[in-house]
XYZ file of C-alpha atoms in Angstrom:
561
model
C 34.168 92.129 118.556
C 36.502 93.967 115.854
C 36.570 92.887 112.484
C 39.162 91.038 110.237
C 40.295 94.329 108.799
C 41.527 95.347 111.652
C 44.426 93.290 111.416
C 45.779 95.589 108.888
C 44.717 98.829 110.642
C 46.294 97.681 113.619
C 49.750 96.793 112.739
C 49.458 100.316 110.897
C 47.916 102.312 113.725
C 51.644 103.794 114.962
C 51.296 107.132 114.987
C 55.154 107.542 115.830
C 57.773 106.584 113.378
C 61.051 106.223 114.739
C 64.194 108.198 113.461
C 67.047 105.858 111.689
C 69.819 107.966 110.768
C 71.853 106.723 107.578
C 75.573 107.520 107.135
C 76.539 106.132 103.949
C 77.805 107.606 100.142
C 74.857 108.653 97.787
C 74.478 105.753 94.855
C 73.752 107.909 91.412
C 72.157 104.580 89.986
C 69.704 104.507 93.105
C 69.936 100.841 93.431
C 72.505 101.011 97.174
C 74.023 103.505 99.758
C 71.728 106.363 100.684
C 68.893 105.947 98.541
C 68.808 102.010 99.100
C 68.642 102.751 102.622
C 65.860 105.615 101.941
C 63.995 102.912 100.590
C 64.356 100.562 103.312
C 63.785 102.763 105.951
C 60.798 103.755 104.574
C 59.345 100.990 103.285
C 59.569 99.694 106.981
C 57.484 102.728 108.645
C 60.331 104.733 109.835
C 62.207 108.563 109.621
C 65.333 108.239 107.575
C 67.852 111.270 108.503
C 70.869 111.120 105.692
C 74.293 112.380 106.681
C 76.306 111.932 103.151
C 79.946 110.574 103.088
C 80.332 110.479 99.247
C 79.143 111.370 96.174
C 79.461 108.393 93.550
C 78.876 108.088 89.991
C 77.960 104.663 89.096
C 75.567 103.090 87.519
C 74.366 99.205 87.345
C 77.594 98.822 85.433
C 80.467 100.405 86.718
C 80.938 102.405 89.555
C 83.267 105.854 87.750
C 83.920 108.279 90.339
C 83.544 108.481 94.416
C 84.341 112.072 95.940
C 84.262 112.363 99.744
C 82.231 115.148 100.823
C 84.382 118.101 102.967
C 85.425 117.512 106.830
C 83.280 120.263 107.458
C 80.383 119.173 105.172
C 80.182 116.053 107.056
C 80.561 117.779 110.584
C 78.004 120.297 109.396
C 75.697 117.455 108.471
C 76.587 115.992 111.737
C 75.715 118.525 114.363
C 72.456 119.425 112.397
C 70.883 116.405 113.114
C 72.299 116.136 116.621
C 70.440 119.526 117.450
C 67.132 118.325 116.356
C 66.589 114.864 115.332
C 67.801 112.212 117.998
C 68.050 108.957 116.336
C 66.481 105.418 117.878
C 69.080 103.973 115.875
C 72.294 104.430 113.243
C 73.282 102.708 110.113
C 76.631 103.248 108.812
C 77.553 102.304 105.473
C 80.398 103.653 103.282
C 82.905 105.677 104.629
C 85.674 106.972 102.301
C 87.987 108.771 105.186
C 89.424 107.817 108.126
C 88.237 111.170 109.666
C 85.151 110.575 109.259
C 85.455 107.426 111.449
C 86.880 109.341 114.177
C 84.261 112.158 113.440
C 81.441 109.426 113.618
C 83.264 107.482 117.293
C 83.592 110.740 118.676
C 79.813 111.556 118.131
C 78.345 107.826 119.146
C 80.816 108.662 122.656
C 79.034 111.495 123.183
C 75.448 110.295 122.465
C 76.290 106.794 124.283
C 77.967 108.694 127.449
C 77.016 108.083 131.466
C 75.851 111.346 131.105
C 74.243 111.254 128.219
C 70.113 111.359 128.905
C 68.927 109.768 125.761
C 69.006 106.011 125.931
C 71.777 104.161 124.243
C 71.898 104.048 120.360
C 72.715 100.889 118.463
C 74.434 101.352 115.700
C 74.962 98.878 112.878
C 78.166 99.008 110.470
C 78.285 97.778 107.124
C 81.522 98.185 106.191
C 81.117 99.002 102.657
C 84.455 98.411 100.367
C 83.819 97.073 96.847
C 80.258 97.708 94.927
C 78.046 95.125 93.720
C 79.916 95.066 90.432
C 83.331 94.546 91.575
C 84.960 98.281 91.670
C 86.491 99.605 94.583
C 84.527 102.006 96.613
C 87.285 102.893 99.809
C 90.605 102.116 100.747
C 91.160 99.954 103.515
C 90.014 101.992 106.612
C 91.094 101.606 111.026
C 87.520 101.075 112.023
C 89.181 100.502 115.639
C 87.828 103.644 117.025
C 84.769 102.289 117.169
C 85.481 99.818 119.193
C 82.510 99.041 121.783
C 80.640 101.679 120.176
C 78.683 99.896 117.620
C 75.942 97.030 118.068
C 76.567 94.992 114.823
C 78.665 94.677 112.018
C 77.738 93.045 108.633
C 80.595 92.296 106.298
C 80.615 90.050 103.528
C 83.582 87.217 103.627
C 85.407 89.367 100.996
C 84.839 92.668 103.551
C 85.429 90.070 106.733
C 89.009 89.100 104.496
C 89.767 92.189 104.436
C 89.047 93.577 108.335
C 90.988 90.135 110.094
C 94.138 89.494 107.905
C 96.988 87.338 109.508
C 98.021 90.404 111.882
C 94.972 89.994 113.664
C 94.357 85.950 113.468
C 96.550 85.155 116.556
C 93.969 87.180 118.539
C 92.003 84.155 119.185
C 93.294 82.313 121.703
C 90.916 79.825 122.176
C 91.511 76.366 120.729
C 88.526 76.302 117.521
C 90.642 73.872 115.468
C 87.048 72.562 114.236
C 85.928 75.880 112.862
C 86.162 77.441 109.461
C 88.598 80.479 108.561
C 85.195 82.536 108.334
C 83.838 80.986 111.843
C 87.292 81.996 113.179
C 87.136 85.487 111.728
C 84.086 86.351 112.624
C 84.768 85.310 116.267
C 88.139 87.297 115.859
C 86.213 90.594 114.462
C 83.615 90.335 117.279
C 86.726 90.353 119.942
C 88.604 93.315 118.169
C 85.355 95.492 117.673
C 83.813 94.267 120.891
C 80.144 94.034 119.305
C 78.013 91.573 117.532
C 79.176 90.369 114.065
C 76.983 88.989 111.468
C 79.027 87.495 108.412
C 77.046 87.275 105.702
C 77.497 84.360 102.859
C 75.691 85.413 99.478
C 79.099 86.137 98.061
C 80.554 83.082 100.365
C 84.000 81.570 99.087
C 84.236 78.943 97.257
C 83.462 75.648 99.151
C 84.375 76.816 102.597
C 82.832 74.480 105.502
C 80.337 76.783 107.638
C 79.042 74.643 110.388
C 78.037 70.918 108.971
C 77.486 72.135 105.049
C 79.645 74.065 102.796
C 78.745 77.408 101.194
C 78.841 76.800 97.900
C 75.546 74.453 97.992
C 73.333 75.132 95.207
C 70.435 75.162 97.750
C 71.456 77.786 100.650
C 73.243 80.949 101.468
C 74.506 80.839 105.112
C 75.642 83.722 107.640
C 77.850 83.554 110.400
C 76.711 85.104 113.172
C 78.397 85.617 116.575
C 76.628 87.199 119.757
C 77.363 88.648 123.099
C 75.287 89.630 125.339
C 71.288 91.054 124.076
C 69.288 92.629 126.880
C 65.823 90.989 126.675
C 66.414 88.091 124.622
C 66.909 84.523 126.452
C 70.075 83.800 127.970
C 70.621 80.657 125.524
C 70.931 82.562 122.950
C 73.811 85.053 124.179
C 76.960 84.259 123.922
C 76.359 81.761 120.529
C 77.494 81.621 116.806
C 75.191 80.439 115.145
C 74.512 79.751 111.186
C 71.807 81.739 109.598
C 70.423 79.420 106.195
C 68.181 81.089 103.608
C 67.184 79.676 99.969
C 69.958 80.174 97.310
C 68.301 82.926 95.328
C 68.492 84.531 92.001
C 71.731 86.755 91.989
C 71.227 88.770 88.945
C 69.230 91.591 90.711
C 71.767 91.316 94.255
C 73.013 95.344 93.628
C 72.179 96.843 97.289
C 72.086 93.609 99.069
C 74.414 94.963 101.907
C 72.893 98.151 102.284
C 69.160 96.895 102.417
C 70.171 94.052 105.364
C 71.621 96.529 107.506
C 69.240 99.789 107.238
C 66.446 96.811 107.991
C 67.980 95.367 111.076
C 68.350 99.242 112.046
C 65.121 99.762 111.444
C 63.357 96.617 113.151
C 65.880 97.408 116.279
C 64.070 101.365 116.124
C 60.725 99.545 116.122
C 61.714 98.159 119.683
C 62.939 94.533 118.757
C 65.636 92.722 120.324
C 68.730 92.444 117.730
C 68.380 88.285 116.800
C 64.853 89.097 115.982
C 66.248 92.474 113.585
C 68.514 90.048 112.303
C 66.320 86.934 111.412
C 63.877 89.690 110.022
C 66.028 91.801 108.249
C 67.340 88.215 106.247
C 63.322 87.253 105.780
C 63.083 91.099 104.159
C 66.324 90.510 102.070
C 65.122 87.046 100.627
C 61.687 88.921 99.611
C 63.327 91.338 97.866
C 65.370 89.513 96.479
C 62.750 87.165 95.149
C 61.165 90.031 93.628
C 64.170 92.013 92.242
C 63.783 93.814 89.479
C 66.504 95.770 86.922
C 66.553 98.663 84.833
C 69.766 99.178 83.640
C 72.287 96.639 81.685
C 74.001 95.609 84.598
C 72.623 94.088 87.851
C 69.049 94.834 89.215
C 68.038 95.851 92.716
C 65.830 94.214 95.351
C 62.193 95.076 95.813
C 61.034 96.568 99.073
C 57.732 94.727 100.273
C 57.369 95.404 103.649
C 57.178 94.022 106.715
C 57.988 90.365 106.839
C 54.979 88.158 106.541
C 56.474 84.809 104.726
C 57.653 82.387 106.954
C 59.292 80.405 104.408
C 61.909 83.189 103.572
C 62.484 83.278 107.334
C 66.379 82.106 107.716
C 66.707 78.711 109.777
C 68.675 79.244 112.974
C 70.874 76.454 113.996
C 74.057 76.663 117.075
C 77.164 76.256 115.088
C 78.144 72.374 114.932
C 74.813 71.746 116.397
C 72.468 69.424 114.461
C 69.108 69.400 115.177
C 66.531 66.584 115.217
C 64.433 65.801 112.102
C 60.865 65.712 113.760
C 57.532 66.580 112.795
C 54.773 66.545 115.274
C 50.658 65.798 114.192
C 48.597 68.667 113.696
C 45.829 68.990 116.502
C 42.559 67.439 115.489
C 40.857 70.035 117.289
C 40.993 74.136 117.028
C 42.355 74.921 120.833
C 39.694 78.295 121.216
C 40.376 78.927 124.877
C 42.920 76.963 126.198
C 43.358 77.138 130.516
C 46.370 76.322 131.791
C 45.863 74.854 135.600
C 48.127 73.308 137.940
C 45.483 71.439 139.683
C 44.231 68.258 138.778
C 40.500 68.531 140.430
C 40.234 71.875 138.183
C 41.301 70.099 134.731
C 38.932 67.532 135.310
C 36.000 70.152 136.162
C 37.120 71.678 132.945
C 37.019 68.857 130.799
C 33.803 67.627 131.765
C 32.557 70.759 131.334
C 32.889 70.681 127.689
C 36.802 72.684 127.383
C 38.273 70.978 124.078
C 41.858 71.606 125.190
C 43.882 72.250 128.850
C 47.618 72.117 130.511
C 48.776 70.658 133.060
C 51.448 72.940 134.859
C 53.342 71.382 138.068
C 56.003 72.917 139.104
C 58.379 71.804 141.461
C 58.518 73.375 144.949
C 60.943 70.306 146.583
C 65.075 71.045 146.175
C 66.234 68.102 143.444
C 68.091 64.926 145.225
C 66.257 64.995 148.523
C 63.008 62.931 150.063
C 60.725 65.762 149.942
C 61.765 65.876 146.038
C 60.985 62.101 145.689
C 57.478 62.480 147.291
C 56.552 65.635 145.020
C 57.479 63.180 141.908
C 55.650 60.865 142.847
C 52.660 63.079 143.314
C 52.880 64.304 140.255
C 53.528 60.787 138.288
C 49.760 60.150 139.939
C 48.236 63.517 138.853
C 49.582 63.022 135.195
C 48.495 59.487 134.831
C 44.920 60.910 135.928
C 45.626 63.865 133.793
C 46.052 61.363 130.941
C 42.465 58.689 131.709
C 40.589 62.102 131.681
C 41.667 63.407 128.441
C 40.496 59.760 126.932
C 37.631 59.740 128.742
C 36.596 63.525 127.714
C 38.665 63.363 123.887
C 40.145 66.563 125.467
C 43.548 67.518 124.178
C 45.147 67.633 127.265
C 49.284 68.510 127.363
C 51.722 68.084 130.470
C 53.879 70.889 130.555
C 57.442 70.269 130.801
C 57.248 66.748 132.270
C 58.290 64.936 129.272
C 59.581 61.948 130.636
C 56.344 60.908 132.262
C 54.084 62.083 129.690
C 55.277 59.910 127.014
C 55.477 57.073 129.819
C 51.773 57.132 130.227
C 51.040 57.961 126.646
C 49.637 61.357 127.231
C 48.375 63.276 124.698
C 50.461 66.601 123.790
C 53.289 67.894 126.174
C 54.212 71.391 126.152
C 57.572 72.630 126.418
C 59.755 75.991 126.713
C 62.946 76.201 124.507
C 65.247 75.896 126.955
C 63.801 72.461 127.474
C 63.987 71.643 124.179
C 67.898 70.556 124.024
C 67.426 67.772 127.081
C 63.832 66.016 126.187
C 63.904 63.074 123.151
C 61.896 64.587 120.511
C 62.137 61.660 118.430
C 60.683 59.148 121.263
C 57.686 61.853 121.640
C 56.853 62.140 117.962
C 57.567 58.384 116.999
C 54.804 57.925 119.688
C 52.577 60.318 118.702
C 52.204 62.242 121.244
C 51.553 66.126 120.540
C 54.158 68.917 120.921
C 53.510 72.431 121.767
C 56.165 74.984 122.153
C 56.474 78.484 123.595
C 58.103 81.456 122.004
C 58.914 84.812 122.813
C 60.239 86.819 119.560
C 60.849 86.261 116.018
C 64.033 84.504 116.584
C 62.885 81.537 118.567
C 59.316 81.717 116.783
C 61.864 80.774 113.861
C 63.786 77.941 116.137
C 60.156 76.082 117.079
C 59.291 75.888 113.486
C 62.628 73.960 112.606
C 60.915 71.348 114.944
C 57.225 71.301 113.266
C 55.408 70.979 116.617
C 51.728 70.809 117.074
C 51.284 74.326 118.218
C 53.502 77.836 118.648
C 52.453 79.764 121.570
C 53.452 82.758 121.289
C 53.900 85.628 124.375
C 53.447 86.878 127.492
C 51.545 89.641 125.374
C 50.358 91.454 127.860
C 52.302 92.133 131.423
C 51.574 88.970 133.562
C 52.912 87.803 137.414
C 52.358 84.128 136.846
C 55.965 84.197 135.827
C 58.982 86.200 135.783
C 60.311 86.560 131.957
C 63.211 88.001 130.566
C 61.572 89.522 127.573
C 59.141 92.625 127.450
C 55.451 92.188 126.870
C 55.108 91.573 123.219
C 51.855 93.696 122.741
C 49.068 93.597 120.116
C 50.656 94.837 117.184
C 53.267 92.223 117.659
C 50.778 89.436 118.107
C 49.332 90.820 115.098
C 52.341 90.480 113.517
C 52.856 87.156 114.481
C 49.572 85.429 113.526
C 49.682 86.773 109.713
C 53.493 84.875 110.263
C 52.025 81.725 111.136
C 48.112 81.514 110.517
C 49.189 79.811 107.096
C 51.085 77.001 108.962
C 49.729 76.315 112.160
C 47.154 76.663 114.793
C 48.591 80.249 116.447
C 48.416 80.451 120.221
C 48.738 83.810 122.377
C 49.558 83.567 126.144
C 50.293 86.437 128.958
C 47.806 88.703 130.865
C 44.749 87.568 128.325
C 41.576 88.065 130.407
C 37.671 88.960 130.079
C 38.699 92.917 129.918
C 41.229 92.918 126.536
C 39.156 89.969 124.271
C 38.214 91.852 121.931
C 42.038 93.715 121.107
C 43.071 90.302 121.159
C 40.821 88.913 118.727
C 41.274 91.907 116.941
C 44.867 89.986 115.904
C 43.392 87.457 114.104
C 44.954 84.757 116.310
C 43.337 81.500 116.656
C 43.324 80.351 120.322
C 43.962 82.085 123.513
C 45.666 80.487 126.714
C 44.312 81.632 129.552
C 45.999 81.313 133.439
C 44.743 83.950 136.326
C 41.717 84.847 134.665
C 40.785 81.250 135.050
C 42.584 80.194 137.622
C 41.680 82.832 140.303
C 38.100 83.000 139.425
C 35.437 82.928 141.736
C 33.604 80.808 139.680
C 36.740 79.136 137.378
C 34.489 76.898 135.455
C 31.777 79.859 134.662
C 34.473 81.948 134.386
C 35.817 79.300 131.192
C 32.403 79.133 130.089
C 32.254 82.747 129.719
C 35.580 83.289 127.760
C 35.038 80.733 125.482
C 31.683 81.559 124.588
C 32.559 85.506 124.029
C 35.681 84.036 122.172
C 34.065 81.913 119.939
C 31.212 84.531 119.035
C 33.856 87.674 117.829
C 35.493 84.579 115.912
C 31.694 84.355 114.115
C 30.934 87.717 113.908
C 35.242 88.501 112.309
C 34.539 85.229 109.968
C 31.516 86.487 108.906
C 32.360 89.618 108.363
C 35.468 88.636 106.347
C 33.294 86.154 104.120
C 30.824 89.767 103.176
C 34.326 91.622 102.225
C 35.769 88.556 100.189
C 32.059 88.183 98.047
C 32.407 91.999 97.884
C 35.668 92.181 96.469
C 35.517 88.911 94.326
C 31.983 90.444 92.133
């Protein structure tokens, strides 16, 4: 088996960084614009490429002179990179001339074309107009040509003012008498730009009413943000607005702000994530640095860069616009999960249980067409098998959940139930914590990591992490470095779970992650021998988590004397 430090050396073992280009003015005081975005891109294990729109001379004070760079500088800039250094992704920030918005659409239409034979670049546009300490940077700019070229835009509500004025307001046609002038805006800007908007409310007006709160709480800084459609992410999350809440920070050391969110969700999006997961990340990376600002001049500081996101507390709750979600909080499990089967036959759970396995699902899913007799019997069969499910658990102080069948579970006091998150929105989490019973939940990226927590189950699993066929997902196989990722995330709050493709052959990578427990399906499942076959992984399982404890005991005595 590997040892704890692994953890490290694996989340740092790319031997590829990706290429973010930056478009944005350089910031003599080094606290935004180019040299913010240097920072970030850096700091988060990428290639920055810099294509300069302006030259600024400002300090944390007063910004005293912005001079555009040439046409032809810029285009020079321009078709110097495109001859050598593709980008994954772009990050625009200030732009000072409208040519160089039609310089910039008329390069993404080329790199984004049919017959283009990279794949497409997202691009992320902060429209930068005023600096941190109130001075103007550019006049009001036609960012129309970039229409359906660009992937996200992050304005502030004083930049969002400023895009939608009352020309563009009768746009929306739709009847969203209930929503705020931001809400409407940003739904408005989303329509005119044809891309993802994310409104962000640091800055946020003066008692507006963003979803159920206002923005001028003390407490919390909330962003607007409206989606479309995100290949790979679930389908209940496309299509949303949804409010983005973070702790109310310090705003004394804010200068850069704008510039570090977006060159972070560019850079997270280069590192292969879906964009809610840049987004929710990039905020996490914002509040850190934030947190840890710092300032050197006599005006206002800048944030700290401190890497990748590890702090789930600084993670941004996620709620659907006007959508309140239950106050719950589900029991921790008595009982570490180590290798956790997941069966859909009742004779095997109880072979399990008896044979010493601490905790095991139930999966039965429904091969009957709802509303017809075949239906009926096949619920009926299953109301048996959980009921038996639920005397053997007792009988063998197993933890054993019922996945998805929520209703029945809590009927015949089972346990734990396990659910996906698009179950979550129909099943009564208050009747299933009131009663007890234990609630895991499944998760497949940062973003809905993020949503589960909001609920305080039992367990996260997180997943498929490898490629698996016991069930079609919509999401890519989150890998090791990802699971890596994850477990530092949530070691500190719960029992972490991984689930996908785990099997005799890839134990030790996946210990290697410093997760807790491992579910297990085929490798179980479609064993010759299923119950040697447990035996096996749970005995090879618990030994790496000896040999990786005591390994990590020897390094913390060593570094302690």
């Amino acid at each position: 088996m590997a040892n704890a430090s692994q953890n490290k050396s694996l989340i740092n073992s790319s031997t590829s960084k990706p290429i973010v280009w930056t478009i944005a003015g350089s910031d003599s005081g080094g606290g935004a614009g180019i040299q913010a975005d240097l920072a970030t891109i850096v700091d988060l294990d990428c290639h920055p490429c810099t294509l300069i729109t302006a030259i600024t001379a400002q300090n944390t004070v007063a910004v005293t002179r912005v001079a555009s760079v040439s046409e032809q500088d810029f285009t020079a800039q321009l078709d110097a990179l495109l001859a050598d250094l593709a980008p994954s992704v772009i990050k625009i920030g200030l732009l000072t001339e409208q040519s160089q918005v039609s310089a910039i659409a008329n390069m993404l239409a080329k790199v984004n074309s049919k017959e283009s034979k990279t794949k497409t670049v997202p691009v992320i546009l902060d429209p930068v107009m005023v600096a941190s300490c109130g001075d103007a940077l550019a006049s009001s700019l036609d960012f129309s040509p970039l229409k359906g070229l660009i992937t996200l835009i992050t304005p502030n509500q004083h930049e969002l003012a400023r895009l939608v004025d009352d020309n563009y307001r009768p746009l929306l046609q739709l009847n969203h008498s209930k929503l705020s002038q931001t809400e409407q805006d940003a739904l408005t800007l989303s329509r005119l730009l044809d891309c993802h908007v994310l409104v962000t409310g640091g800055d946020a007006l003066t008692g507006e009413q963003i979803g159920s709160e206002t923005t001028n709480s003390t407490s919390k800084a909330q962003d607007v943000y409206v989606t479309r459609f995100v290949a790979g992410a679930s389908v209940d999350h496309n299509d949303k607005t949804f409010v983005l809440s973070s702790p109310m920070l310090d705003g004394s050391n804010n200068h850069g702000t704008g510039c570090t969110l977006s060159s972070a969700v560019a850079c997270f999006l280069a590192h292969g994530l879906v964009l809610h997961d840049a987004v929710v990340l990039a905020k996490a990376y914002v509040n850190k640095g934030l947190a840890n600002g710092y300032a050197k001049g006599a005006g206002k500081g800048c944030l700290a860069r401190t890497g990748w996101p590890n702090d789930l507390t600084l993670m941004p709750s996620v709620d659907l616009l006007n959508q309140s979600m239950p106050t719950v909080e589900f029991a921790e499990l008595p009982q570490v999960m180590d290798v956790y089967p997941v069966v859909d036959d009742i004779k095997l759970l109880e072979s399990l249980c008896r044979a010493g396995c601490n905790t095991v699902q139930l999966r039965l899913k429904s091969q009957a067409l709802p509303n017809t007799d075949a239906y009926d019997v096949e619920q009926q069969s299953f109301e048996k098998q959980i009921i038996r499910a639920v005397r053997i658990g007792r009988e063998t102080n197993s933890q054993v959940f019922i996945n998805d069948h929520w209703q029945l579970a809590l009927k015949h006091g089972a346990f734990g139930v396990h659910l996906g998150q698009e179950d979550v929105a129909t099943a009564d989490l208050e009747a299933l914590a009131n009663a007890g019973v234990a609630l895991g939940l499944s998760s497949h990226s940062y973003f809905e990591i993020q949503l589960a927590h909001q609920l305080h189950p039992s367990y996260i699993a997180t997943g498929h992490i490898f490629a698996t066929q016991t069930k079609k997902m919509p999401s890519a196989p989150q890998g090791l470095i990802q699971l890596a990722r994850y477990s530092e995330l949530l070691n500190p709050h719960y029992q972490t779970l991984a689930i996908g493709g785990i099997n005799q052959a890839n134990l030790d990578e996946v210990s290697a992650t410093q997760v807790a427990s491992i579910a297990v399906v085929s490798a179980i499942t479609k064993a010759a021998d299923p119950i040697e076959a447990f035996k096996r992984l749970r005995d090879d399982w618990l030994a790496g988590k000896t040999v990786i404890g005591a390994k990590r005991l020897a390094k913390d005595l060593s570094d302690a004397s």
